[in-house]
Amino acid sequence: MRTFCGRANPTTGAPDREEDSEEFDHHQEIARSCYADMLHDHDRNEKYYEGIRGAVARLKARSETVIVLDIGTGTGLLSMMAVTAGADFCYAVEVFTPMAEAARIIVERNGFSDRIKIINKHSTDVSVGPEGDMQTRANLLITELFDTELIGEGALPSYEHAHRHLVQERCEAVPHRATVYAQLVESELLWGWAQLRPAEVGGVRLLPPPAVSRCAGAHSVCDVQLSQVSPASFTPLSPVCSMFSVDFSKPVSSAFQTYSSHFVARASGRGQVVLSWWDLHMDPAGDVVCSMAPSWTYADQKEAPWRDHWMQSVYFLPEERPVTDGAELRLTVCHDAYSLWFSLQTHSQKDRQTEAPPPRPRCTCQAHLVWTRPRFGELNDRRRTERYVQALRSVLKEDGVCLSVSDGSLLPVIAHKLGAKKVYSLENSRMSKQVIQQVMEANGVTAGVELLEIGADHLSRNDLGDQQVSLLMGEPFFSTSLLPWHSLFFWYCRSALAALLRPDATILPGSASLHVAAVEFQDLWRIRAPCGRCEGFDVTPMDEMIQRSLDFRESREAEPHPLWEYPCRALTSSAAVMTFDFTQCVPSQPISSQGSLPLIRSGRCHGVVLWMEYQLTDDISVSTGLTAPISEQGGCEWSRHRKQAVYFLRSPRQSSGDGGAALSYSLTFEPGSGDVRMDFSISAP
């Protein structure tokens, strides 16, 4: 049987429905899962095991038969821990069928089939009774239902249902309790992910639309590795506040709740952003704690465990608020069944009596629906904007006709401010067009820029007033791009527009190059590394399941990751391995490149990083990858605005750094699909 899967087509920039085998969806989910990352998280595993042993011991001390309900069992690891700790029987619930099948195999291989029952259902569909999935209610509830926001995976509704239908009163729960923490900060870096800043363009100040500045922004959480956000990039205005706790051993409600924390401001500034994380208390006494706090909260940052399946959260206040050192303030958090949001108030009795609970943030300006948070950061990058300004200054002609091809780009307004008399811009959607229209109105651009909601392949000379284009420009940025080379959609647009370009037309950027470097990851390697044995249990069937899914399609593909969040060391120099000439149309034949790069630094090579660099003019370029030269030790600084592509080697290789071993590469750009086929290997010295 075949099924249709939605994917962005790099050659058209549009979503396509591609026919594929019915297995594709679950293979894709398994291949991109964080199962291995969770099992490599020794801190998490150890704390769960300790909490489980304590809970079983307390139940045994009360002379109770220990019946476990493990919701979201995954590999069955926590169930096997419970049985090993002395539990009498365990019901392990897993809704994802391939994972449930793997858990059955793992449980059998480890000799627990007689005491662990795998139930392939959502926990809310589990029945209890003589003919049910469970013979009796459980008295030990074990769960791992949490995401970066704690409740985003439906933890509260699942707990609510479990307490009503699946577990006994006075049950034990592991984890026993969760506590959410928050800290109010001022940060130009982080605030730049939510608001458009003014920019200097040719001596003129480019202003954000008032509607964008007043907008509360997108409601969804921004999850990041806060350990990689330097404390120097924000000013704490509050202490770390304990916002609320959830006791999982008692009935839980998924209804709307609001909590407040009162504090005295520690500094003057602008209240803009709330940093948040949570702890799991595995036992009632709170002696066994698994913390999600960022590394800079630790006295010794090296003691902070690394994990990617749980990160930290950044929330943007609906509007920035002035904060005075010593002022008494109140930080409020609200949550529904699946998400949190924050607001800041003054600490007065009158305010508490008159203020209604803050509503969930909702974008009213449309910009937060068009621009992602990294895209806001990119638009606010002053150095990047200045490079485009310099490049445009060098190629603009007053009597020329400019055409911009990029989603939601400010280039048309910038070009007009720099003197271009006639600028057209192709927008991918009506919403994108309306956002740029707001930018134009905020900056008094009433003529000279025309926004066209039309594709490059449908544009005609009539749409351009029977004129030919003298400057075709792009960032290039497209909202459908996942991997760096997907923005080569600009090249396809250039080819579709060939008949509308003057013979001497300037293309900006004029070319792009694909760059690679072999790297050793500090921690990211864990998401692809096989586990083998985990806390004494054999979980190789899960490794085999993931590898089968990778082999199904993924084994010769790269995947997108924001590498500024995932430190790595380059073991080779960076090299341009393929060039794309935008002054010419997309060729009909594939472009291939083969070669090798010597491993010049010692370390363990986990994979290869790929990114694009765009040559705006002969002497001005912008990079979507490295933003500075690789250091002598191999240190890398990565763009915060674009994701880089990572190709994980199946087996990491050790490098002595003497140049004897080398990274061999073979890449082919397929014009028909707009994608890059690749193969990498490490050759022996």
XYZ file of C-alpha atoms in Angstrom:
685
model
C 0.000 0.000 0.000
C 1.184 3.540 -0.782
C 0.527 6.790 1.064
C 0.984 10.483 0.299
C 3.442 12.511 2.380
C 3.680 16.298 2.426
C 7.145 17.727 1.743
C 8.574 20.990 0.483
C 9.820 20.739 -3.094
C 13.223 22.504 -3.260
C 12.772 23.253 -6.976
C 9.422 24.995 -6.563
C 9.432 26.155 -2.962
C 5.899 24.803 -2.657
C 4.536 21.959 -0.552
C 4.106 18.780 -2.562
C 2.238 15.589 -1.786
C 4.661 12.832 -2.645
C 3.599 9.212 -2.934
C 5.571 6.921 -0.676
C 5.291 3.563 1.018
C 3.082 3.359 4.078
C 6.145 2.580 6.186
C 7.720 5.965 5.475
C 6.002 7.928 8.242
C 7.043 5.685 11.103
C 10.538 5.112 9.667
C 10.962 8.886 9.470
C 9.747 9.298 13.048
C 12.050 6.580 14.351
C 15.057 7.844 12.392
C 14.581 11.375 13.715
C 13.595 10.322 17.240
C 15.511 11.039 20.433
C 15.199 7.521 21.850
C 18.965 7.044 21.822
C 19.531 10.461 23.361
C 17.223 9.570 26.272
C 18.942 6.243 26.870
C 22.373 7.888 26.744
C 21.167 10.317 29.435
C 22.777 8.518 32.372
C 21.732 11.222 34.826
C 18.068 10.767 33.899
C 18.304 6.973 34.014
C 20.132 6.907 37.336
C 17.655 9.300 38.997
C 14.661 7.330 37.699
C 16.181 4.061 38.915
C 16.837 5.508 42.354
C 13.307 6.901 42.564
C 11.788 3.588 41.455
C 13.770 1.586 44.020
C 12.602 3.945 46.769
C 8.930 3.792 45.706
C 8.926 -0.021 45.507
C 10.550 -0.206 48.947
C 7.916 2.092 50.476
C 5.063 0.003 49.034
C 6.685 -3.221 50.215
C 7.046 -1.694 53.680
C 3.265 -1.262 53.675
C 2.941 -4.971 52.748
C 1.396 -4.090 49.380
C 1.721 -6.074 46.176
C 3.470 -3.663 43.788
C 1.557 -3.240 40.523
C 3.195 -0.761 38.168
C 1.664 1.349 35.411
C 4.405 2.697 33.108
C 2.909 5.254 30.690
C 5.023 5.988 27.639
C 7.327 3.064 28.246
C 9.390 3.444 25.060
C 11.976 0.667 25.238
C 10.502 -0.691 28.484
C 13.569 0.482 30.395
C 11.687 1.929 33.379
C 9.458 -1.152 33.600
C 12.509 -3.409 33.708
C 13.983 -1.184 36.412
C 10.771 -1.540 38.431
C 10.689 -5.348 38.182
C 14.385 -5.554 39.030
C 13.679 -3.354 42.067
C 11.080 -5.845 43.289
C 7.787 -4.856 41.652
C 5.401 -7.802 41.280
C 3.950 -6.907 37.873
C 4.151 -4.067 35.391
C 1.775 -2.791 32.722
C 3.857 -0.885 30.175
C 1.839 1.369 27.854
C 3.257 2.553 24.528
C 1.074 4.097 21.816
C 3.685 4.089 18.994
C 3.380 0.625 17.427
C 6.993 0.171 16.183
C 8.291 1.185 19.601
C 5.828 -1.126 21.380
C 7.048 -4.034 19.225
C 10.660 -3.176 20.048
C 9.766 -3.022 23.756
C 8.235 -6.522 23.581
C 11.449 -7.883 22.084
C 13.619 -6.037 24.626
C 11.515 -7.228 27.569
C 11.685 -10.817 26.287
C 15.420 -10.655 25.644
C 16.027 -9.451 29.192
C 13.867 -12.214 30.679
C 10.930 -10.159 31.967
C 8.081 -11.313 29.695
C 6.284 -13.024 32.579
C 6.178 -9.857 34.678
C 5.852 -7.050 32.131
C 2.901 -6.690 29.774
C 3.291 -4.298 26.821
C 0.042 -2.520 25.957
C 0.100 -0.882 22.524
C -2.468 1.838 23.205
C -2.783 5.415 24.341
C -3.130 5.355 28.124
C -6.566 6.986 27.891
C -7.774 3.910 25.955
C -6.491 1.391 28.497
C -9.180 -0.580 30.325
C -9.126 -2.174 33.789
C -10.951 -5.339 34.845
C -11.079 -9.122 34.366
C -11.381 -8.718 30.583
C -9.407 -5.491 30.368
C -5.847 -4.550 29.505
C -5.051 -4.356 33.225
C -6.436 -6.827 35.721
C -6.351 -4.307 38.541
C -5.435 -0.706 39.190
C -1.760 0.055 39.772
C -0.294 1.430 42.964
C 2.958 2.654 41.388
C 2.703 5.133 38.516
C 5.863 5.602 36.444
C 5.868 8.046 33.560
C 8.163 9.828 31.158
C 5.643 12.086 29.421
C 7.540 15.341 29.555
C 8.881 17.739 26.953
C 10.926 20.921 27.161
C 7.848 22.798 28.395
C 7.060 19.948 30.839
C 3.398 19.614 29.816
C 3.571 19.972 26.025
C 3.209 16.250 25.287
C -0.092 16.029 27.147
C 1.286 15.015 30.534
C -1.528 16.672 32.487
C -4.469 15.016 30.648
C -2.667 11.653 30.835
C -2.101 11.972 34.592
C -5.650 13.223 35.078
C -7.080 10.160 33.317
C -4.692 7.756 35.047
C -5.683 8.939 38.521
C -9.369 8.656 37.673
C -9.292 5.269 35.988
C -5.968 3.403 36.198
C -4.270 3.870 39.581
C -5.233 3.510 43.229
C -5.627 6.297 45.759
C -2.438 6.925 47.741
C -0.395 5.512 44.912
C 3.304 6.161 44.637
C 4.507 8.087 41.591
C 7.910 8.335 39.932
C 8.647 11.108 39.400
C 6.844 12.269 42.522
C 6.733 15.956 41.716
C 7.786 18.524 39.105
C 8.653 22.160 39.817
C 8.782 24.893 37.179
C 11.289 27.754 37.583
C 11.547 31.093 35.804
C 13.807 34.124 35.658
C 12.993 37.534 34.175
C 15.803 38.995 32.044
C 16.632 41.788 29.662
C 18.366 40.539 26.518
C 18.875 42.265 23.197
C 19.864 38.910 21.696
C 16.749 37.029 22.803
C 14.329 39.945 22.359
C 15.606 40.135 18.793
C 13.989 36.739 18.203
C 10.551 38.230 18.863
C 10.636 41.857 17.716
C 11.890 43.662 14.623
C 14.494 46.281 15.514
C 15.180 49.566 13.716
C 18.069 49.356 11.228
C 20.366 51.930 9.631
C 20.104 51.840 5.841
C 22.117 54.355 3.861
C 21.869 56.981 6.564
C 18.127 56.415 6.931
C 16.562 54.605 9.869
C 14.388 51.651 8.800
C 11.592 51.341 11.361
C 9.493 48.326 12.378
C 5.734 48.592 11.860
C 3.871 49.795 15.004
C 1.579 46.754 14.803
C 4.599 44.435 15.078
C 6.035 46.351 18.047
C 2.697 46.188 19.868
C 2.071 42.506 19.067
C 2.269 39.876 21.810
C 3.882 37.512 19.314
C 3.584 33.791 18.739
C 2.165 31.721 21.601
C 4.440 28.703 21.177
C 7.450 28.170 23.413
C 10.958 28.808 22.097
C 12.992 25.772 23.157
C 16.770 26.148 23.119
C 19.930 24.858 24.746
C 20.201 27.764 27.189
C 23.599 26.469 28.260
C 24.848 27.862 24.935
C 23.386 31.326 25.599
C 26.147 33.181 27.404
C 25.159 34.936 30.661
C 26.922 37.962 29.169
C 24.087 38.220 26.624
C 21.378 38.902 29.212
C 20.834 40.850 32.437
C 18.910 39.046 35.217
C 16.187 41.329 36.599
C 14.771 38.782 39.042
C 16.049 35.869 41.069
C 15.239 32.369 39.842
C 11.601 32.025 40.950
C 9.783 28.810 41.803
C 6.548 29.262 39.846
C 4.515 26.128 40.593
C 4.727 22.413 41.345
C 2.682 19.392 40.282
C 2.361 16.430 42.660
C 1.978 13.375 40.442
C 1.029 11.036 43.299
C -2.279 12.898 43.710
C -5.116 13.669 41.260
C -3.909 16.115 38.610
C -6.019 18.666 36.743
C -5.481 19.729 33.146
C -7.747 22.777 33.603
C -6.490 26.351 33.213
C -4.335 27.437 36.154
C -2.495 30.614 37.094
C 0.341 31.111 39.604
C 2.376 34.126 40.669
C 5.779 34.662 42.212
C 6.614 37.929 43.980
C 10.141 39.286 43.927
C 12.256 42.405 44.359
C 13.972 43.491 41.160
C 17.722 42.895 41.228
C 18.588 45.471 38.554
C 17.068 48.200 36.440
C 16.309 47.427 32.836
C 13.605 46.307 30.453
C 11.626 43.219 31.333
C 11.516 41.371 28.026
C 12.125 37.658 28.316
C 11.463 34.836 30.772
C 13.922 31.937 30.928
C 12.355 28.767 32.289
C 13.196 25.172 33.163
C 11.957 22.472 35.510
C 13.108 19.833 37.964
C 11.800 16.334 38.601
C 11.749 15.271 42.257
C 11.874 11.490 42.089
C 10.942 10.934 45.737
C 8.592 12.641 48.236
C 11.484 14.017 50.285
C 13.027 15.693 47.238
C 16.404 14.051 47.829
C 16.647 12.660 44.270
C 16.364 15.496 41.760
C 16.749 15.452 37.991
C 17.237 19.065 36.934
C 16.858 20.722 33.535
C 18.673 23.874 34.701
C 21.199 25.330 32.224
C 24.868 24.761 32.903
C 25.562 28.343 33.993
C 23.415 27.778 37.112
C 25.932 25.163 38.332
C 28.960 26.087 40.455
C 30.940 23.786 38.176
C 29.426 23.894 34.695
C 31.059 20.578 33.810
C 28.706 18.889 36.289
C 25.652 19.844 34.215
C 24.321 16.824 32.294
C 23.720 17.250 28.571
C 20.400 16.266 27.068
C 18.593 17.163 23.884
C 15.241 15.499 24.545
C 14.655 18.048 27.350
C 16.047 21.549 26.914
C 15.085 24.917 28.399
C 12.355 27.358 27.439
C 12.373 31.005 26.406
C 9.109 32.950 26.706
C 8.663 36.479 25.384
C 6.541 38.900 27.381
C 3.612 40.444 25.466
C 5.452 43.770 25.701
C 8.652 44.937 27.311
C 8.174 46.595 30.704
C 10.521 49.032 32.472
C 11.957 47.558 35.664
C 13.557 49.588 38.459
C 16.130 48.098 40.796
C 14.452 47.333 44.140
C 10.901 47.482 42.787
C 8.410 44.894 44.028
C 7.090 42.926 41.042
C 4.992 39.907 40.308
C 5.712 37.318 37.611
C 2.635 35.339 36.603
C 2.511 32.063 34.706
C -0.628 30.553 33.208
C -1.054 27.129 31.719
C -3.734 25.114 30.020
C -3.482 21.404 29.270
C -0.509 21.784 26.914
C 1.351 25.100 27.197
C 2.572 27.919 29.452
C 2.698 31.703 29.093
C 4.021 34.504 31.331
C 3.249 38.115 32.211
C 4.750 40.759 34.501
C 2.813 42.978 36.927
C 3.530 45.423 39.730
C 3.226 43.998 43.240
C 0.287 45.878 44.720
C -2.927 44.685 46.308
C -4.944 46.904 43.989
C -3.386 45.315 40.921
C -4.079 41.822 42.224
C -7.755 42.662 42.745
C -8.364 44.312 39.391
C -6.179 42.408 36.943
C -7.683 39.520 35.023
C -5.471 36.520 34.241
C -3.276 37.397 31.266
C -4.600 35.919 28.016
C -2.554 33.518 25.926
C -0.278 35.511 23.566
C -1.713 35.766 20.083
C -0.111 37.257 17.010
C -2.231 40.120 15.663
C 0.331 41.622 13.271
C 0.910 38.459 11.165
C 4.691 38.990 11.228
C 5.129 36.308 13.911
C 3.239 33.916 11.656
C 5.412 34.755 8.629
C 8.809 35.042 10.350
C 10.142 32.328 12.649
C 12.258 33.294 15.666
C 15.547 32.535 13.857
C 14.251 34.607 10.943
C 13.591 37.559 13.264
C 17.167 37.152 14.476
C 18.428 37.129 10.898
C 16.507 40.272 9.975
C 17.890 41.965 13.107
C 21.510 40.978 12.383
C 23.135 44.379 11.837
C 26.361 43.009 10.347
C 24.430 40.894 7.873
C 22.176 43.812 6.905
C 25.203 46.048 6.388
C 26.714 43.552 3.952
C 23.546 43.582 1.869
C 23.486 47.386 2.022
C 27.104 47.569 0.820
C 26.442 45.066 -1.953
C 23.294 46.832 -3.141
C 25.035 50.213 -3.135
C 27.663 48.845 -5.478
C 25.207 47.480 -8.073
C 22.099 49.696 -7.928
C 21.323 51.963 -10.852
C 18.820 54.778 -10.471
C 17.024 54.027 -13.726
C 17.109 50.260 -13.222
C 14.304 47.850 -12.423
C 14.868 45.656 -9.366
C 13.156 42.362 -8.667
C 13.406 40.628 -5.292
C 12.863 36.886 -4.830
C 12.893 35.905 -1.134
C 10.146 35.147 1.350
C 9.249 38.058 3.609
C 12.427 39.976 2.798
C 13.257 43.593 3.652
C 15.525 43.872 0.593
C 12.884 45.627 -1.570
C 12.450 48.394 1.031
C 16.228 48.620 1.579
C 16.860 48.885 -2.176
C 14.268 51.667 -2.444
C 15.816 53.547 0.490
C 19.185 53.292 -1.260
C 17.824 55.036 -4.346
C 16.179 52.403 -6.552
C 13.227 54.031 -8.286
C 11.343 50.892 -9.221
C 11.389 47.708 -7.150
C 9.197 44.632 -7.507
C 9.026 41.864 -4.952
C 7.624 38.371 -5.385
C 5.933 37.227 -2.167
C 5.048 33.601 -1.520
C 1.772 34.339 0.269
C -0.799 37.032 0.910
C 0.213 37.120 4.576
C 3.866 37.702 3.702
C 2.833 40.431 1.285
C 0.760 42.145 3.975
C 3.645 42.096 6.462
C 6.038 43.758 3.996
C 3.281 46.246 3.152
C 3.235 47.190 6.847
C 7.019 47.737 6.753
C 6.598 49.982 3.719
C 3.875 52.045 5.383
C 5.899 52.420 8.590
C 8.765 53.866 6.538
C 6.779 56.130 4.255
C 7.289 54.004 1.160
C 4.121 54.863 -0.724
C 5.489 54.389 -4.237
C 8.437 52.760 -5.918
C 7.955 49.296 -4.420
C 5.312 46.929 -5.767
C 4.566 43.626 -4.048
C 3.409 40.807 -6.319
C 1.722 37.740 -4.919
C 2.821 35.569 -7.821
C 5.358 32.838 -8.527
C 8.471 33.383 -10.633
C 7.258 30.881 -13.218
C 4.050 32.898 -13.758
C 5.548 36.382 -13.853
C 5.241 38.214 -17.191
C 6.486 41.502 -18.638
C 2.967 42.864 -18.186
C 3.381 42.449 -14.426
C 6.566 44.538 -14.686
C 5.056 47.330 -16.731
C 6.601 45.903 -19.894
C 10.085 46.496 -18.452
C 13.063 44.191 -18.139
C 14.824 43.510 -14.861
C 18.276 45.018 -14.387
C 18.856 43.653 -10.859
C 17.558 40.335 -9.557
C 18.195 40.063 -5.817
C 17.543 37.605 -3.025
C 18.896 36.813 0.434
C 18.156 33.906 -0.414
C 15.625 32.826 2.221
C 12.583 30.617 1.742
C 10.266 29.442 4.483
C 10.068 25.943 2.963
C 13.837 25.371 3.146
C 14.984 22.702 5.601
C 18.517 21.958 4.429
C 21.006 24.634 3.298
C 20.803 23.815 -0.418
C 17.018 24.082 -0.453
C 17.480 27.849 -0.744
C 18.851 27.146 -4.235
C 15.192 27.665 -5.076
C 16.492 31.179 -5.844
C 18.432 29.631 -8.753
C 15.297 27.993 -10.115
C 13.489 31.317 -9.875
C 16.358 33.009 -11.711
C 16.048 30.413 -14.474
C 12.278 30.869 -14.720
C 12.799 34.633 -15.016
C 15.548 34.446 -17.672
C 13.387 35.959 -20.422
C 12.551 38.947 -18.215
C 16.185 39.836 -17.444
C 18.221 42.356 -19.381
C 21.257 40.830 -21.125
C 23.493 42.785 -18.719
C 21.333 42.141 -15.635
C 23.058 41.816 -12.271
C 22.248 38.806 -10.123
C 22.714 39.276 -6.363
C 24.001 36.950 -5.027
C 25.973 36.012 -8.099
C 26.855 32.543 -6.861
C 26.747 30.173 -3.927
C 29.120 27.532 -2.669
C 28.505 24.439 -0.579
C 31.055 24.082 2.230
C 31.933 21.065 4.354
C 34.054 20.236 7.395
C 34.494 17.016 9.363
C 33.735 17.519 13.047
C 33.870 16.013 16.507
C 30.704 16.832 18.433
C 30.853 17.544 22.123
C 27.481 15.901 22.737
C 25.255 15.808 19.652
C 26.730 12.430 18.619
C 24.545 10.852 21.320
C 21.372 11.199 19.252
C 22.784 8.750 16.688
C 25.019 6.518 18.803
C 23.778 2.952 19.477
C 23.118 2.190 23.145
C 23.809 -1.535 23.399
C 23.342 -1.931 27.136
C 21.641 0.752 29.220
C 21.904 0.658 33.018
C 22.587 -3.083 32.756
C 19.707 -3.884 30.353
C 20.142 -5.048 26.755
C 18.399 -2.527 24.451
C 20.082 -3.526 21.191
C 16.695 -4.277 19.539
C 16.038 -0.535 19.693
C 19.420 0.160 18.069
C 18.537 -2.304 15.325
C 15.105 -0.714 14.820
C 16.625 2.762 14.445
C 19.265 1.492 12.026
C 16.597 -0.200 9.874
C 14.724 3.087 9.712
C 17.886 4.971 8.819
C 18.603 2.434 6.091
C 15.048 2.793 4.767
C 15.872 6.247 3.395
C 18.005 8.308 5.710
C 21.422 6.642 5.562
C 22.658 8.841 2.698
C 20.931 12.015 3.803
C 21.875 14.876 6.072
C 19.604 16.358 8.698
C 19.194 19.991 9.835
C 20.536 21.140 13.217
C 21.219 24.636 14.649
C 24.869 24.037 15.477
C 25.278 27.159 17.613
C 23.393 25.091 20.214
C 25.630 22.023 19.734
C 29.371 22.694 20.160
C 31.793 20.861 17.920
C 35.429 20.940 16.843
C 36.484 20.905 13.222
C 38.986 18.123 12.497
C 39.549 19.307 8.919
C 39.740 22.738 7.393
C 36.517 24.005 5.834
C 36.330 23.684 2.074
C 34.037 24.758 -0.732
C 33.184 21.507 -2.496
C 30.575 22.684 -4.990
C 29.761 26.026 -6.654
C 26.454 27.189 -8.140
C 26.651 30.001 -10.703
C 23.489 32.109 -10.501
C 24.497 34.197 -13.498
C 23.604 31.130 -15.558
C 20.401 29.084 -15.566
C 20.146 25.805 -13.659
C 21.942 23.192 -15.795
C 20.102 20.180 -17.141
C 22.862 17.788 -16.067
C 23.887 16.934 -12.479
C 26.820 18.702 -10.849
C 29.240 16.307 -9.170
C 32.199 16.770 -6.893
C 34.648 14.300 -5.398
C 37.710 14.798 -3.272
C 39.218 14.498 0.178
C 40.203 16.644 3.144
C 43.010 15.600 5.503
C 42.147 15.241 9.188
C 44.526 17.815 10.658
C 43.356 17.705 14.301
C 43.152 14.821 16.717
C 39.725 13.762 17.904
C 36.816 11.452 17.217
C 35.146 12.236 13.905
C 31.384 11.877 14.322
C 30.254 13.347 11.044
C 30.320 16.130 8.491
C 28.745 19.582 8.612
C 27.525 21.260 5.411
C 26.426 24.863 4.840
C 26.029 27.458 2.092
C 27.902 30.680 1.513
C 26.497 33.306 -0.857
C 28.753 35.592 -2.865
C 26.786 38.849 -3.085
C 29.491 40.628 -5.074
C 33.118 39.867 -5.853
C 34.207 40.966 -2.373
C 31.094 40.629 -0.176
C 29.674 37.313 1.008
C 27.337 35.965 3.692
C 27.485 32.566 5.329
C 24.709 30.352 6.658
C 27.309 28.327 8.541
C 30.634 29.462 9.949
C 30.633 33.130 10.928
C 34.360 33.256 11.772
C 37.458 31.288 10.756
C 37.976 27.962 12.506
C 40.288 28.455 15.481
C 43.665 26.761 15.764
C 42.111 24.227 18.167
C 39.185 23.609 15.816
C 36.630 25.837 17.562
C 33.649 26.826 15.406
C 31.262 29.793 15.567
C 27.985 29.072 13.796
C 25.219 31.301 12.519
C 22.275 31.493 14.927
C 19.862 32.179 12.075
C 20.032 29.133 9.833
C 20.267 25.416 10.486
C 23.296 23.621 9.125
C 23.193 20.120 7.641
C 24.773 17.252 9.588
C 25.734 13.944 8.037
C 26.458 11.418 10.778
C 29.014 8.733 10.019
C 27.690 5.277 10.765
C 30.843 4.499 12.751
C 32.830 7.399 14.281
C 36.550 7.316 13.486
C 39.474 8.379 15.640
C 41.879 10.898 14.122
C 45.474 11.303 15.225
C 45.573 14.718 13.541
C 48.731 14.053 11.536
C 46.932 14.347 8.198
C 47.395 10.681 7.361
C 43.658 9.941 7.475
C 41.275 11.949 5.310
C 37.603 12.659 4.800
C 36.612 11.419 1.348
C 33.507 12.945 -0.180
C 31.299 12.403 -3.198
C 28.442 14.832 -3.811
C 25.981 15.227 -6.656
C 23.491 18.037 -7.108
C 20.403 16.748 -8.914
C 18.756 19.579 -10.894
C 15.527 17.626 -11.246
C 14.924 17.386 -7.509
C 16.999 20.303 -6.240
C 18.608 18.009 -3.684
C 22.169 16.870 -3.016
C 23.121 13.198 -2.863
C 26.172 12.599 -0.737
C 28.521 9.981 0.589
C 31.321 10.486 3.097
C 33.900 8.130 4.531
C 37.162 8.282 6.437
C 40.098 6.788 4.584
C 42.790 5.038 6.630
C 46.333 6.506 6.694
